CSV table of C-alpha atoms in Angstrom, one decimal:
chain,number,residue,atom,x,y,z
A,182,MET,CA,168.8,88.7,105.4
A,183,ILE,CA,171.8,86.4,105.4
A,184,ILE,CA,172.4,85.0,102.8
A,185,GLY,CA,174.3,81.1,103.3
A,186,ALA,CA,175.3,78.8,100.9
A,187,ASN,CA,173.9,77.2,98.5
A,188,ILE,CA,174.5,73.5,99.0
A,189,ALA,CA,171.0,71.9,96.2
A,190,TYR,CA,174.6,71.5,94.0
A,191,ALA,CA,177.8,70.0,93.3
A,192,PHE,CA,179.8,73.4,94.4
A,193,PHE,CA,178.8,76.2,96.7
A,194,SER,CA,177.9,79.6,95.9
A,195,MET,CA,179.7,81.3,97.5
A,196,GLN,CA,177.6,84.3,99.0
A,197,HIS,CA,178.5,88.5,99.8
A,198,PHE,CA,176.1,90.1,101.6
A,199,THR,CA,174.7,92.9,100.8
A,200,ARG,CA,172.1,95.6,101.9
A,201,GLN,CA,170.1,99.8,100.6
A,202,LEU,CA,171.1,102.1,103.4
A,203,GLU,CA,167.3,102.7,104.2
A,204,LEU,CA,168.9,106.3,104.9
A,205,PHE,CA,170.6,106.9,101.8
A,206,PRO,CA,169.2,105.2,99.3
A,207,ASP,CA,171.1,105.3,96.0
A,208,CYS,CA,173.4,104.2,98.7
A,209,SER,CA,174.5,100.3,98.8
A,210,VAL,CA,177.4,97.9,101.6
A,211,THR,CA,178.5,95.1,100.6
A,212,LEU,CA,180.4,92.9,102.4
A,213,VAL,CA,182.5,89.9,101.2
A,214,LEU,CA,184.3,86.8,103.6
A,215,PHE,CA,187.5,85.9,103.6
A,216,ASN,CA,189.5,83.5,105.3
A,217,ASP,CA,192.9,81.1,104.8
A,218,VAL,CA,193.8,84.7,103.3
A,219,LYS,CA,197.7,84.8,102.6
A,220,ASN,CA,198.3,87.9,100.9
A,221,ALA,CA,197.6,90.6,104.0
A,222,VAL,CA,200.3,92.4,103.5
A,223,ALA,CA,199.7,93.3,99.7
A,224,LEU,CA,196.3,93.7,100.5
A,225,ARG,CA,196.5,96.5,102.9
A,226,LYS,CA,198.6,98.4,101.0
A,227,LYS,CA,196.6,97.8,97.7
A,228,ALA,CA,194.1,99.6,100.6
A,229,MET,CA,196.0,102.2,101.6
A,230,GLU,CA,197.0,103.0,98.2
A,231,GLY,CA,193.4,103.3,96.9
A,232,SER,CA,193.7,100.3,94.9
A,233,ILE,CA,191.0,98.2,96.5
A,234,ASP,CA,188.4,100.9,96.8
A,235,GLY,CA,187.0,98.9,100.4
A,236,ALA,CA,187.2,99.5,104.3
A,237,LEU,CA,189.3,96.0,104.9
A,238,ILE,CA,188.9,94.8,108.9
A,239,ASN,CA,189.2,91.9,110.7
A,240,PRO,CA,186.4,90.1,111.4
A,241,ALA,CA,187.9,89.0,114.9
A,242,MET,CA,186.1,91.8,115.6
A,243,ILE,CA,183.0,91.4,113.9
A,244,VAL,CA,180.1,89.7,115.6
A,245,ASP,CA,177.6,90.7,113.1
A,246,PRO,CA,176.5,91.7,109.9
A,247,PHE,CA,174.6,94.7,111.7
A,248,GLN,CA,177.9,96.0,113.5
A,249,ILE,CA,179.5,96.3,109.8
A,250,LEU,CA,176.4,98.0,108.6
A,251,VAL,CA,175.8,100.9,111.8
A,252,ALA,CA,179.3,101.7,111.7
A,253,THR,CA,178.7,102.3,107.7
A,254,ASN,CA,175.7,104.3,107.6
A,255,LYS,CA,177.2,106.6,110.4
A,256,ALA,CA,180.2,107.0,107.8
A,257,VAL,CA,178.0,107.3,104.9
A,258,HIS,CA,175.8,110.0,106.3
A,259,LEU,CA,179.2,111.7,108.4
A,260,HIS,CA,180.5,111.7,104.4
A,261,ARG,CA,177.7,113.9,103.0
A,262,ILE,CA,177.5,116.6,105.5
A,263,GLY,CA,181.2,117.1,104.8
A,264,LYS,CA,182.0,115.4,108.9
A,265,MET,CA,184.6,113.0,109.3
A,266,LYS,CA,186.9,112.6,111.2
A,267,THR,CA,188.5,110.4,109.2
A,268,ARG,CA,190.3,111.3,106.0
A,269,THR,CA,188.1,108.4,103.5
A,270,LEU,CA,185.0,107.1,103.8
A,271,ASN,CA,186.4,103.7,104.6
A,272,ALA,CA,188.6,104.6,107.1
A,273,GLU,CA,185.8,106.0,108.5
A,274,ILE,CA,183.8,103.0,108.7
A,275,ILE,CA,186.7,101.2,110.7
A,276,PHE,CA,186.6,104.0,113.0
A,277,ASN,CA,183.1,103.8,113.6
A,278,LEU,CA,183.4,99.9,114.6
A,279,SER,CA,185.9,101.3,117.4
A,280,PRO,CA,184.6,102.5,121.1
A,281,ASN,CA,186.8,104.8,121.6
A,282,ASN,CA,187.7,108.3,119.4
A,283,ASN,CA,191.9,107.6,119.1
A,284,ILE,CA,191.4,106.8,115.0
A,285,SER,CA,194.4,105.3,115.1
A,286,ASP,CA,194.0,102.7,117.5
A,287,ALA,CA,190.8,101.5,115.7
A,288,LEU,CA,192.5,101.6,112.4
A,289,LYS,CA,195.2,99.2,114.4
A,290,LYS,CA,192.3,96.7,116.5
A,291,PHE,CA,189.8,97.1,113.6
A,292,GLY,CA,192.0,97.4,110.2
A,293,ILE,CA,193.4,93.9,109.1
A,294,SER,CA,196.9,93.1,110.3
A,295,ASP,CA,200.2,92.3,108.3
A,296,ASN,CA,199.8,88.6,109.7
A,297,ASP,CA,195.6,88.9,109.6
A,298,SER,CA,194.7,85.2,107.7
A,299,ALA,CA,190.6,86.4,107.6
A,300,VAL,CA,190.0,89.5,106.2
A,301,LEU,CA,186.2,91.2,105.8
A,302,ILE,CA,186.0,93.4,102.8
A,303,VAL,CA,183.4,96.2,103.0
A,304,LEU,CA,182.5,98.0,99.6
A,305,ILE,CA,180.0,101.3,99.1
A,306,GLU,CA,178.4,101.3,95.8
A,307,ASP,CA,176.7,104.8,94.7
A,308,LYS,CA,175.5,107.0,92.0
A,309,GLU,CA,179.2,108.2,92.0
A,310,LYS,CA,180.7,104.6,92.7
A,311,THR,CA,180.2,100.9,90.7
A,312,LEU,CA,180.9,97.7,92.6
A,313,ASN,CA,183.4,95.7,91.0
A,314,LEU,CA,182.9,93.2,93.4
A,315,GLU,CA,185.0,90.1,91.0
A,316,GLY,CA,187.7,92.4,90.4
A,317,ILE,CA,188.4,92.1,94.0
A,318,ILE,CA,188.2,88.7,94.6
A,319,SER,CA,190.2,87.9,92.5
A,320,GLN,CA,192.7,90.3,94.1
A,321,VAL,CA,192.4,88.3,97.3
A,322,GLU,CA,194.9,85.4,97.9
A,323,GLY,CA,191.6,83.3,100.1
A,324,GLN,CA,189.3,81.6,99.8
A,325,GLN,CA,186.1,84.0,99.9
A,326,VAL,CA,183.7,82.7,102.5
A,327,SER,CA,179.3,83.1,103.1
A,328,LEU,CA,179.3,85.6,105.2
A,329,ALA,CA,177.2,82.6,107.6
A,330,GLU,CA,180.3,81.6,108.7
A,331,LEU,CA,181.9,84.7,110.8
A,332,HIS,CA,181.0,83.2,113.9
A,333,LYS,CA,183.6,81.7,114.1
A,334,ILE,CA,186.0,83.4,113.8
A,335,THR,CA,184.8,86.1,115.5
A,336,ASP,CA,187.3,86.3,118.6
A,337,ILE,CA,183.9,86.5,121.3
A,338,ALA,CA,186.9,87.7,124.4
A,339,LYS,CA,188.8,89.9,122.5
A,340,VAL,CA,185.4,91.4,121.5
A,341,LYS,CA,184.4,91.4,125.1
A,342,LYS,CA,187.9,93.1,126.1
A,343,ILE,CA,188.0,95.8,123.4
A,344,TYR,CA,184.0,96.8,123.8
A,345,LYS,CA,184.5,96.8,127.9
A,346,LEU,CA,181.1,95.6,128.5
A,347,THR,CA,179.6,96.1,132.3
A,348,PRO,CA,178.2,92.5,134.2
A,349,GLN,CA,174.8,94.3,135.0
A,350,GLU,CA,174.7,95.2,131.0
A,351,GLU,CA,174.8,91.8,129.7
A,352,LYS,CA,172.4,90.8,131.5
A,353,ILE,CA,169.6,93.7,130.2
A,354,GLY,CA,170.9,92.7,126.4
A,355,THR,CA,173.0,91.2,123.8
A,356,LEU,CA,176.9,92.2,123.4
A,357,LEU,CA,176.3,92.9,120.3
A,358,ASP,CA,173.3,95.4,121.8
A,359,GLY,CA,176.2,97.0,124.1
A,360,ILE,CA,178.2,97.3,120.9
A,361,ILE,CA,175.9,99.1,119.0
A,362,CYS,CA,175.4,101.8,121.8
A,363,ARG,CA,178.7,102.2,122.5
A,364,MET,CA,179.9,102.8,118.4
A,365,SER,CA,176.6,105.4,117.7
A,366,THR,CA,176.9,107.3,121.3
A,367,LYS,CA,181.3,107.3,121.9
A,368,ASP,CA,181.4,110.8,120.2
A,369,ILE,CA,179.1,112.9,123.1
A,370,SER,CA,179.6,110.7,126.3
B,251,MET,CA,156.8,112.6,126.2
B,252,ALA,CA,154.2,114.9,127.4
B,253,ASP,CA,150.9,113.5,125.1
B,254,GLY,CA,148.8,115.3,122.2
B,255,GLY,CA,148.6,118.8,121.5
B,256,GLY,CA,149.6,119.5,117.4
B,257,GLU,CA,151.5,122.6,117.4
B,258,ALA,CA,151.1,124.7,114.4
B,259,GLY,CA,154.7,125.0,113.6
B,260,ALA,CA,155.5,121.7,113.8
B,261,SER,CA,153.6,120.0,110.7
B,262,ALA,CA,156.5,121.5,108.1
B,263,VAL,CA,158.3,119.2,109.4
B,264,SER,CA,159.3,116.5,107.5
B,265,PRO,CA,159.4,112.7,108.6
B,266,PRO,CA,162.7,111.6,109.3
B,267,PRO,CA,164.0,110.5,105.4
B,268,LEU,CA,162.9,106.7,106.4
B,269,GLN,CA,160.7,104.9,104.0
B,270,GLY,CA,157.5,102.9,105.5
B,271,LEU,CA,157.9,105.2,108.9
B,272,GLN,CA,155.1,105.4,110.4
B,273,LEU,CA,154.1,108.6,113.0
B,274,VAL,CA,153.7,107.2,116.6
B,275,GLN,CA,153.1,109.9,118.5
B,276,GLN,CA,153.0,113.1,118.4
B,277,GLY,CA,154.6,114.9,121.4
B,278,ALA,CA,155.3,118.7,122.6
B,279,GLU,CA,158.9,118.3,122.0
B,280,ALA,CA,159.1,115.0,119.1
B,281,ARG,CA,157.1,113.3,117.1
B,282,LEU,CA,158.0,109.5,117.8
B,283,TYR,CA,158.1,107.0,113.9
B,284,ARG,CA,158.2,103.5,114.1
B,285,GLY,CA,159.6,101.7,110.7
B,286,GLN,CA,163.1,99.2,109.8
B,287,PHE,CA,166.4,100.6,110.5
B,288,LEU,CA,169.1,98.4,108.7
B,289,GLY,CA,166.9,95.2,108.7
B,290,ARG,CA,165.6,95.5,112.5
B,291,PRO,CA,162.5,97.5,113.9
B,292,ALA,CA,163.1,100.9,115.4
B,293,VAL,CA,161.6,103.8,116.6
B,294,VAL,CA,162.5,107.3,115.3
B,295,LYS,CA,162.8,110.0,117.2
B,296,LEU,CA,162.4,113.1,115.9
B,297,ARG,CA,162.9,116.6,118.2
B,298,PHE,CA,161.3,119.3,115.6
B,299,PRO,CA,161.9,122.9,115.7
B,300,LYS,CA,159.9,125.2,117.6
B,301,ARG,CA,158.6,128.4,116.2
B,302,TYR,CA,158.7,130.2,119.4
B,303,ARG,CA,161.8,130.2,120.2
B,304,HIS,CA,165.3,132.0,119.1
B,305,PRO,CA,166.5,130.3,116.3
B,306,ALA,CA,170.1,129.8,117.9
B,307,LEU,CA,168.3,128.5,121.4
B,308,GLU,CA,166.8,126.1,119.2
B,309,GLU,CA,169.1,124.9,117.7
B,310,ARG,CA,171.1,124.6,121.0
B,311,LEU,CA,168.7,123.5,123.0
B,312,SER,CA,167.2,120.6,120.6
B,313,ARG,CA,170.8,119.1,119.8
B,314,ARG,CA,171.8,119.2,123.6
B,315,ARG,CA,168.4,117.4,124.5
B,316,THR,CA,169.1,115.0,121.7
B,317,ALA,CA,172.7,113.8,123.0
B,318,GLN,CA,172.3,114.0,126.4
B,319,GLU,CA,169.3,111.2,125.6
B,320,ALA,CA,171.8,109.7,124.0
B,321,ARG,CA,174.3,109.8,126.8
B,322,SER,CA,171.9,108.7,129.5
B,323,LEU,CA,169.9,105.9,127.4
B,324,LEU,CA,174.0,104.0,127.4
B,325,ARG,CA,175.0,105.3,130.8
B,326,CYS,CA,171.0,103.6,132.1
B,327,ARG,CA,173.0,99.7,129.8
B,328,ARG,CA,176.2,100.3,132.1
B,329,ALA,CA,174.5,100.7,135.2
B,330,GLY,CA,172.3,97.5,133.7
B,331,ILE,CA,168.6,99.5,133.7
B,332,SER,CA,166.6,98.3,130.5
B,333,ALA,CA,166.9,101.0,128.3
B,334,PRO,CA,166.7,100.8,124.3
B,335,VAL,CA,169.6,100.7,122.3
B,336,VAL,CA,171.1,103.6,120.6
B,337,TYR,CA,171.4,102.7,116.4
B,338,PHE,CA,172.2,106.0,115.3
B,339,VAL,CA,171.8,109.7,116.4
B,340,ASP,CA,171.8,112.5,113.9
B,341,TYR,CA,172.5,115.3,114.9
B,342,VAL,CA,172.2,117.3,111.8
B,343,SER,CA,167.7,117.0,112.4
B,344,ASN,CA,167.9,115.9,116.0
B,345,CYS,CA,167.0,112.5,115.2
B,346,ILE,CA,167.3,108.6,117.7
B,347,TYR,CA,167.2,105.6,116.2
B,348,LEU,CA,166.5,103.6,118.8
B,349,GLU,CA,165.4,99.8,119.4
B,350,ASP,CA,162.1,99.3,118.9
B,351,ILE,CA,160.7,97.8,122.0
B,352,ALA,CA,158.3,95.4,120.0
B,353,GLY,CA,154.6,94.6,121.5
B,354,SER,CA,155.6,97.0,125.0
B,355,THR,CA,152.7,98.3,126.5
B,356,THR,CA,153.2,101.4,129.1
B,357,VAL,CA,153.2,101.4,132.6
B,358,ARG,CA,150.4,103.9,132.1
B,359,ASP,CA,147.9,101.4,130.2
B,360,TYR,CA,149.0,98.2,131.9
B,361,ILE,CA,148.3,100.0,135.9
B,362,THR,CA,144.8,101.4,133.9
B,363,SER,CA,144.2,98.2,132.3
B,364,VAL,CA,144.8,96.0,135.1
B,365,GLN,CA,142.0,98.7,137.5
B,366,GLN,CA,139.3,98.6,135.0
B,367,SER,CA,139.4,95.3,134.8
B,368,GLY,CA,139.2,94.4,138.4
B,369,ASN,CA,141.2,91.4,138.4
B,370,ASP,CA,143.8,90.7,141.1
B,371,THR,CA,145.5,93.3,142.1
B,372,SER,CA,148.7,91.6,143.3
B,373,ASN,CA,150.8,91.9,140.4
B,374,LEU,CA,150.5,96.0,140.9
B,375,PHE,CA,152.5,95.8,143.7
B,376,LEU,CA,155.0,93.3,142.2
B,377,LEU,CA,155.7,96.5,139.8
B,378,ALA,CA,155.0,98.7,142.2
B,379,GLU,CA,158.2,97.1,143.8
B,380,LYS,CA,160.1,96.7,140.5
B,381,ILE,CA,160.1,100.8,139.9
B,382,GLY,CA,161.6,101.2,143.6
B,383,GLU,CA,164.4,98.5,142.4
B,384,VAL,CA,165.1,100.3,139.0
B,385,LEU,CA,164.6,104.0,140.0
B,386,ALA,CA,167.1,103.2,143.5
B,387,ARG,CA,169.8,101.5,140.2
B,388,MET,CA,169.7,104.4,138.7
B,389,HIS,CA,170.0,107.5,141.2
B,390,ASP,CA,173.1,105.5,142.7
B,391,ASP,CA,174.1,105.6,139.0
B,392,ASP,CA,173.1,109.4,139.8
B,393,LEU,CA,171.7,109.2,137.1
B,394,ILE,CA,168.1,111.9,137.1
B,395,HIS,CA,165.8,111.3,134.2
B,396,GLY,CA,164.1,114.8,134.5
B,397,ASP,CA,160.7,113.1,133.4
B,398,LEU,CA,159.9,110.4,135.1
B,399,THR,CA,155.6,109.1,134.3
B,400,THR,CA,154.3,106.0,134.2
B,401,SER,CA,154.1,106.9,129.7
B,402,ASN,CA,157.6,107.0,130.1
B,403,MET,CA,158.2,103.2,131.7
B,404,LEU,CA,157.0,100.4,129.1
B,405,LEU,CA,156.7,96.5,129.5
B,406,ARG,CA,157.9,94.2,127.3
B,407,PRO,CA,155.6,91.5,126.2
B,408,PRO,CA,154.7,89.0,128.0
B,409,VAL,CA,153.2,92.3,130.6
B,410,GLU,CA,152.9,89.9,133.5
B,411,GLU,CA,157.0,89.4,133.3
B,412,LEU,CA,156.9,93.1,134.4
B,413,ASP,CA,160.3,93.6,132.2
B,414,LEU,CA,161.3,97.3,132.9
B,415,VAL,CA,161.9,99.2,130.1
B,416,LEU,CA,162.8,102.8,131.3
B,417,ILE,CA,162.4,105.5,127.6
B,418,ASP,CA,162.8,109.2,127.4
B,419,PHE,CA,165.1,110.7,128.8
B,420,GLY,CA,165.8,113.6,127.1
B,421,LEU,CA,165.7,115.8,129.8
B,422,SER,CA,168.0,114.1,132.1
B,423,PHE,CA,171.6,114.9,133.3
B,424,ILE,CA,173.6,113.6,135.7
B,425,SER,CA,173.5,114.5,139.8
B,426,GLY,CA,174.6,113.2,143.0
B,427,LEU,CA,172.5,115.6,144.9
B,428,PRO,CA,169.8,114.4,146.4
B,429,GLU,CA,167.7,117.3,146.1
B,430,ASP,CA,167.8,116.3,142.4
B,431,LYS,CA,166.6,112.6,143.5
B,432,GLY,CA,164.2,113.9,145.5
B,433,VAL,CA,162.8,116.1,143.3
B,434,ASP,CA,163.1,113.4,140.2
B,435,LEU,CA,160.8,110.9,142.5
B,436,TYR,CA,158.0,114.1,143.1
B,437,VAL,CA,158.0,114.2,139.5
B,438,LEU,CA,157.0,110.8,139.2
B,439,GLU,CA,154.2,110.9,142.5
B,440,LYS,CA,152.8,113.9,140.9
B,441,ALA,CA,152.8,112.1,137.5
B,442,PHE,CA,151.5,108.8,138.8
B,443,LEU,CA,148.5,110.0,141.5
B,444,SER,CA,147.3,111.7,139.4
B,445,THR,CA,147.0,109.9,136.4
B,446,HIS,CA,146.1,106.6,138.3
B,447,PRO,CA,143.7,107.2,141.3
B,448,ASN,CA,143.7,105.2,144.8
B,449,THR,CA,146.9,104.5,144.1
B,450,ASP,CA,148.6,105.5,147.2
B,451,THR,CA,149.4,102.7,148.7
B,452,LEU,CA,151.1,101.3,145.0
B,453,PHE,CA,153.4,104.8,145.0
B,454,GLU,CA,154.2,103.9,149.4
B,455,VAL,CA,155.4,100.4,147.9
B,456,LEU,CA,157.6,101.7,145.0
B,457,LEU,CA,158.7,104.0,147.8
B,458,LYS,CA,160.2,101.7,149.8
B,459,LYS,CA,161.4,99.5,147.8
B,460,TYR,CA,163.7,102.6,146.7
B,461,SER,CA,164.2,103.2,149.9
B,462,THR,CA,165.9,99.4,150.7
B,463,THR,CA,167.2,99.0,147.2
B,464,SER,CA,169.0,102.5,147.1
B,465,LYS,CA,172.5,102.4,149.5
B,466,LYS,CA,171.9,106.8,149.2
B,467,SER,CA,168.4,106.6,150.2
B,468,SER,CA,167.5,108.3,153.2
B,469,PRO,CA,168.8,111.7,152.5
B,470,VAL,CA,166.9,111.6,149.5
B,471,ILE,CA,163.2,110.8,151.4
B,472,LYS,CA,164.4,113.3,153.3
B,473,LYS,CA,164.5,116.3,150.3
B,474,LEU,CA,161.6,114.6,148.9
B,475,ASP,CA,159.1,115.4,151.8
B,476,GLU,CA,160.8,118.3,152.0
B,477,VAL,CA,159.7,119.2,148.1
B,478,ARG,CA,156.2,118.4,148.8
B,479,LEU,CA,156.2,120.8,151.4
B,480,ARG,CA,157.3,123.1,148.8
B,481,GLY,CA,154.9,122.2,146.4
B,482,ARG,CA,152.5,124.5,144.4
B,483,LYS,CA,149.2,125.8,146.2
B,484,ARG,CA,151.4,125.3,149.8
B,485,SER,CA,151.9,128.2,152.0
B,486,MET,CA,155.1,129.0,152.8
B,487,VAL,CA,154.3,131.4,155.3
B,488,GLY,CA,154.6,129.7,159.6
């Protein structure tokens, strides 16, 4: 599942991560990770304007690609039944990462900030949208890295603080387990 | 979840739109499927419409039970009780996508196999204590399971470790009342003793551990005694 860097040759082939959503087989999700990003301000603007059609996420808050897949799956589900809480699919993906129902708080904490140096971009491809990966990558002034590097960027302390896992919970499962539970049940708990 | 019994109207319900789904169990309320969800082994619980119910009631009931189950699973985990992780809840078709506890055995099957094998049953006493302890913690968090049976308790492999996982919270609710907790235990007692013959002492061990673990146990046990007296085919005269 996780695609690492190809080290058989003299250059590294920077790998992104793509997965089809089983529940929506026409839909596939691509995750691209960047480090040493210099133009976060411009990227944010482009995302808001729509010239970058992707969700720009703060990778320090992500412990595993599964976290993003779960958020995306829920977003696509709600988008298709017309029941999103936010106005765009990309905003909905970011919102779904949050353990609470405050939209602006979610976008602030899980979206990227002006001085962020790491950015994770989530791109959706379906019947209506095709992927322009090279186009997106060229707009980022930074180094594309493999998703395998994510763990170096994650801020575990901050993640624990935001998701508020209980000490008892940590004994029966992983941090990811607690995160996923909160993401999937926040609308009714 | 009650075992067996198909239903005429239910066969018209299509399984969730996930490929490679295997029907694992057909219950009275829901069907359980096994498959992969975003690369992970998952169990999908689909609550299907019951034709005899009025459609408005049907919609509300199914949705409420689905939501309640999801809510209770999170509450359980927050209290440190092992329960499956909720991956996704589909309120349109009332489907819950849950973590598959791979290779698990139900407590029901475990007790049955230990009894049948005639082997050392001391592990059963440890199991009873484990259950008592877990239920005490659950009730101390004011979570009522609502359908406690040995089929709704799983053991992660290897079974001897007695790593207990509670499942099936569709009938669960929040209550601090000793009456509700007492009834919860009563339901388990009836299910336990009727499913597993000669386990009276085992259940007593369970209750004893419950009493010593829970801070609020004594009014609960008192209520349990009252409920036992109230039960079916019991004369309330005199």
